[in-house]
């Protein structure tokens, strides 16, 4: 599922060394942070909760066709493992040997904050709300709860 707007890549995506593992620890850490941020933004934009490494290697996420540069699979796995340690992805199945990850472009605290802010703004504190009311009600649709949660219905979280 994808949005109608094209994804806008950050400027550093057009910098050739971004696709090569940096030799110094400081530069490498900054590179991992930038890749993590890019992956999270890309997945959020395209409403992806599960990322297949094999499929993503040829996508524009890891393959900049304009530059003729791509991130190697071993480096993609390093980035994803960094993201796992940060609590932003979880390996599906076989751990780092697997080919898929769950992507948490919002962690549970961020989801909770989005829901809490919506409940507060719509004056529904101390009100019991069903999942249907949170995902399908007129108040949800008119007050932007779906947009606040990244365009994804709460029922699609899992």
XYZ file of C-alpha atoms in Angstrom, residues 59-134:
76
model
C 13.912 -0.778 -4.461
C 14.823 2.896 -4.529
C 15.237 2.730 -0.735
C 18.618 0.972 -1.004
C 19.319 1.454 -4.710
C 19.922 5.004 -5.976
C 19.687 4.483 -9.729
C 20.572 8.121 -10.439
C 23.943 7.681 -8.712
C 24.371 4.083 -9.769
C 24.967 3.214 -6.093
C 23.293 0.695 -3.834
C 23.700 -0.446 -0.271
C 25.066 -3.987 -0.125
C 23.027 -6.671 1.647
C 25.609 -7.053 4.416
C 25.363 -3.312 5.107
C 21.563 -3.388 5.045
C 21.696 -6.128 7.688
C 24.091 -4.002 9.792
C 21.697 -1.054 9.611
C 18.728 -3.242 10.524
C 20.623 -4.769 13.444
C 21.460 -1.229 14.647
C 17.761 -0.410 14.358
C 16.872 -3.576 16.310
C 19.129 -2.462 19.149
C 17.372 0.919 19.070
C 13.976 -0.811 19.274
C 12.873 0.202 15.769
C 12.791 -3.176 14.012
C 12.358 -6.785 14.998
C 13.625 -9.726 12.967
C 10.942 -12.062 11.669
C 11.699 -15.708 12.306
C 15.383 -16.610 12.207
C 16.845 -13.446 13.717
C 19.666 -11.818 11.768
C 19.678 -14.827 9.427
C 16.126 -13.981 8.331
C 15.136 -11.869 5.370
C 12.345 -9.790 6.905
C 11.882 -7.335 9.733
C 8.907 -5.745 11.416
C 9.428 -1.984 11.243
C 8.258 0.087 14.191
C 8.195 3.557 12.624
C 6.400 4.546 15.788
C 7.237 2.847 19.042
C 4.441 1.989 21.521
C 5.018 5.198 23.480
C 4.644 7.315 20.320
C 1.429 5.476 19.353
C 0.111 5.976 22.873
C 0.932 9.688 22.744
C -0.906 10.076 19.414
C -3.996 8.340 20.791
C -3.837 10.261 24.083
C -3.546 13.625 22.304
C -6.547 12.797 20.139
C -8.598 11.721 23.177
C -7.601 14.921 24.995
C -8.350 17.192 22.022
C -11.766 15.600 21.495
C -12.654 15.819 25.215
C -13.055 12.075 25.637
C -10.912 11.552 28.739
C -12.432 9.070 31.206
C -14.587 7.689 28.396
C -14.502 4.058 27.391
C -13.880 3.845 23.640
C -14.141 0.714 21.572
C -11.686 -0.141 18.840
C -14.437 0.597 16.332
C -14.907 4.085 17.776
C -11.170 4.733 17.561
